[in-house]
Amino acid sequence: AFLGGMCSASLIKKELVLPPSSADEMEEDIEVAEELAQQVYSKHSSLLGKGFALSSPLTINQALDGVLPYSCDSNERLFLRDLVQCTAGTSGGRLSRWLQPEPYVDPSRSELLYSREEMRCGWPAVLTVLTKDQYSDVVHVP
């Protein structure tokens, strides 16, 4: 909430920095932007340092290019990936299922119905897929 408030306050300021319109303005703006970024980083480095699981401190060029040196083995990153992907058998997946309690199709509980007598090689067969949710109730899936 604090960080969101800071962002909103900076957008409302009268001296909002707009993109440069000429090459001369661009050079001046880059110097000013680097100074402002250094001031913000020195004031709020604890917020920026803890918020990302970075393997090394972030440089201004990396931030501007969008290249973040993530630490691939961080527990937070793995948890968030499991949460977003709803990975079964993980704490992130369990939390995402708990946050979305409505029924979903569970392939492990669904059934494939067919008649063994009608199954022949090279002949058409009728197969019925019976979709069920996580509670083994039949669900309609369009």
Short mmCIF file of C-alpha atoms in Angstrom, two decimals:
data_model
loop_
_atom_site.label_atom_id
_atom_site.label_comp_id
_atom_site.label_asym_id
_atom_site.label_seq_id
_atom_site.Cartn_x
_atom_site.Cartn_y
_atom_site.Cartn_z
CA ALA A 1 0.00 0.00 0.00
CA PHE A 2 2.86 2.35 0.87
CA LEU A 3 4.63 1.73 -2.43
CA GLY A 4 1.36 2.16 -4.36
CA GLY A 5 0.77 5.45 -2.55
CA MET A 6 4.25 6.66 -3.46
CA CYS A 7 3.66 5.79 -7.12
CA SER A 8 0.31 7.57 -7.16
CA ALA A 9 1.78 10.65 -5.48
CA SER A 10 4.59 10.84 -8.02
CA LEU A 11 2.10 10.70 -10.91
CA ILE A 12 0.07 13.59 -9.46
CA LYS A 13 3.07 15.93 -9.01
CA LYS A 14 3.20 19.09 -11.10
CA GLU A 15 6.81 18.46 -12.13
CA LEU A 16 6.01 15.12 -13.78
CA VAL A 17 8.89 14.11 -16.06
CA LEU A 18 7.68 13.61 -19.63
CA PRO A 19 9.63 11.92 -22.45
CA PRO A 20 12.13 14.22 -24.20
CA SER A 21 11.27 15.70 -27.57
CA SER A 22 14.83 16.35 -28.84
CA ALA A 23 18.30 14.79 -28.58
CA ASP A 24 19.62 17.63 -26.39
CA GLU A 25 16.76 17.22 -23.95
CA MET A 26 17.37 13.47 -23.92
CA GLU A 27 21.00 13.86 -22.79
CA GLU A 28 19.99 16.29 -20.03
CA ASP A 29 17.11 14.05 -18.96
CA ILE A 30 19.36 11.00 -18.72
CA GLU A 31 21.68 12.81 -16.31
CA VAL A 32 18.75 14.06 -14.23
CA ALA A 33 17.14 10.61 -14.25
CA GLU A 34 20.34 8.95 -13.05
CA GLU A 35 20.65 11.46 -10.20
CA LEU A 36 17.01 10.98 -9.20
CA ALA A 37 17.33 7.21 -9.39
CA GLN A 38 20.39 7.31 -7.14
CA GLN A 39 18.52 9.48 -4.61
CA VAL A 40 15.51 7.14 -4.61
CA TYR A 41 17.74 4.10 -4.28
CA SER A 42 19.68 5.60 -1.38
CA LYS A 43 16.44 6.49 0.44
CA HIS A 44 14.52 3.26 -0.28
CA SER A 45 17.20 0.65 -0.89
CA SER A 46 15.78 -1.61 1.83
CA LEU A 47 12.43 -1.80 -0.02
CA LEU A 48 14.05 -2.52 -3.35
CA GLY A 49 16.63 -4.97 -2.02
CA LYS A 50 14.19 -7.26 -0.22
CA GLY A 51 11.42 -7.21 -2.80
CA PHE A 52 13.31 -9.14 -5.47
CA ALA A 53 15.23 -12.40 -5.13
CA LEU A 54 18.22 -11.04 -7.01
CA SER A 55 21.58 -12.76 -7.25
CA SER A 56 23.35 -9.38 -7.42
CA PRO A 57 22.36 -5.73 -6.91
CA LEU A 58 20.49 -4.30 -9.86
CA THR A 59 22.15 -1.67 -12.04
CA ILE A 60 20.17 1.15 -13.64
CA ASN A 61 20.86 -0.18 -17.15
CA GLN A 62 19.56 -3.65 -16.19
CA ALA A 63 16.39 -2.10 -14.79
CA LEU A 64 15.84 0.05 -17.88
CA ASP A 65 16.45 -2.92 -20.20
CA GLY A 66 14.16 -5.16 -18.13
CA VAL A 67 16.92 -7.70 -17.47
CA LEU A 68 16.66 -8.86 -13.87
CA PRO A 69 19.32 -11.26 -12.49
CA TYR A 70 16.92 -13.49 -10.56
CA SER A 71 18.19 -16.10 -8.19
CA CYS A 72 16.64 -19.20 -9.77
CA ASP A 73 16.73 -21.29 -6.60
CA SER A 74 14.74 -18.97 -4.33
CA ASN A 75 11.82 -20.53 -2.47
CA GLU A 76 9.66 -17.48 -3.07
CA ARG A 77 10.08 -17.70 -6.85
CA LEU A 78 9.29 -21.43 -6.90
CA PHE A 79 6.23 -20.86 -4.69
CA LEU A 80 4.90 -18.09 -6.94
CA ARG A 81 5.42 -20.21 -10.06
CA ASP A 82 3.51 -23.10 -8.44
CA LEU A 83 0.77 -20.70 -7.29
CA VAL A 84 0.24 -19.21 -10.76
CA GLN A 85 0.40 -22.58 -12.56
CA CYS A 86 -1.74 -24.38 -9.91
CA THR A 87 0.87 -27.15 -9.73
CA ALA A 88 -0.62 -30.17 -7.97
CA GLY A 89 1.18 -31.50 -4.90
CA THR A 90 2.87 -28.20 -4.01
CA SER A 91 2.09 -25.59 -1.38
CA GLY A 92 1.52 -22.96 -4.08
CA GLY A 93 -0.88 -25.25 -5.93
CA ARG A 94 -2.80 -26.05 -2.75
CA LEU A 95 -3.13 -22.35 -1.94
CA SER A 96 -4.38 -21.55 -5.45
CA ARG A 97 -6.99 -24.34 -5.20
CA TRP A 98 -8.06 -23.08 -1.79
CA LEU A 99 -8.40 -19.51 -3.08
CA GLN A 100 -10.59 -20.79 -5.94
CA PRO A 101 -13.00 -23.22 -4.21
CA GLU A 102 -15.46 -23.60 -7.10
CA PRO A 103 -15.40 -26.91 -8.98
CA TYR A 104 -12.84 -27.60 -11.69
CA VAL A 105 -12.42 -30.57 -14.02
CA ASP A 106 -10.07 -33.11 -12.47
CA PRO A 107 -8.72 -35.45 -15.18
CA SER A 108 -7.72 -38.06 -12.58
CA ARG A 109 -11.38 -38.44 -11.53
CA SER A 110 -12.89 -38.28 -15.03
CA GLU A 111 -13.85 -41.49 -16.85
CA LEU A 112 -13.78 -42.83 -20.39
CA LEU A 113 -16.79 -45.09 -21.12
CA TYR A 114 -16.91 -47.57 -24.00
CA SER A 115 -18.34 -50.99 -24.84
CA ARG A 116 -15.72 -53.75 -25.16
CA GLU A 117 -17.95 -55.77 -27.44
CA GLU A 118 -18.15 -52.95 -30.01
CA MET A 119 -14.39 -52.30 -30.04
CA ARG A 120 -12.81 -53.75 -33.20
CA CYS A 121 -9.71 -52.84 -35.11
CA GLY A 122 -10.49 -50.55 -38.06
CA TRP A 123 -14.15 -50.02 -37.07
CA PRO A 124 -15.62 -46.79 -35.72
CA ALA A 125 -16.34 -46.84 -32.01
CA VAL A 126 -18.35 -44.66 -29.65
CA LEU A 127 -16.36 -43.29 -26.72
CA THR A 128 -17.96 -41.19 -23.99
CA VAL A 129 -15.86 -38.91 -21.81
CA LEU A 130 -17.47 -38.39 -18.41
CA THR A 131 -15.89 -35.28 -16.89
CA LYS A 132 -15.87 -35.00 -13.11
CA ASP A 133 -14.72 -32.33 -10.72
CA GLN A 134 -12.44 -32.60 -7.69
CA TYR A 135 -15.39 -33.89 -5.63
CA SER A 136 -16.21 -36.69 -8.17
CA ASP A 137 -19.38 -34.88 -9.27
CA VAL A 138 -20.24 -34.87 -12.98
CA VAL A 139 -19.60 -31.49 -14.61
CA HIS A 140 -20.47 -30.14 -18.06
CA VAL A 141 -17.51 -28.79 -20.00
CA PRO A 142 -18.33 -26.95 -23.23
#
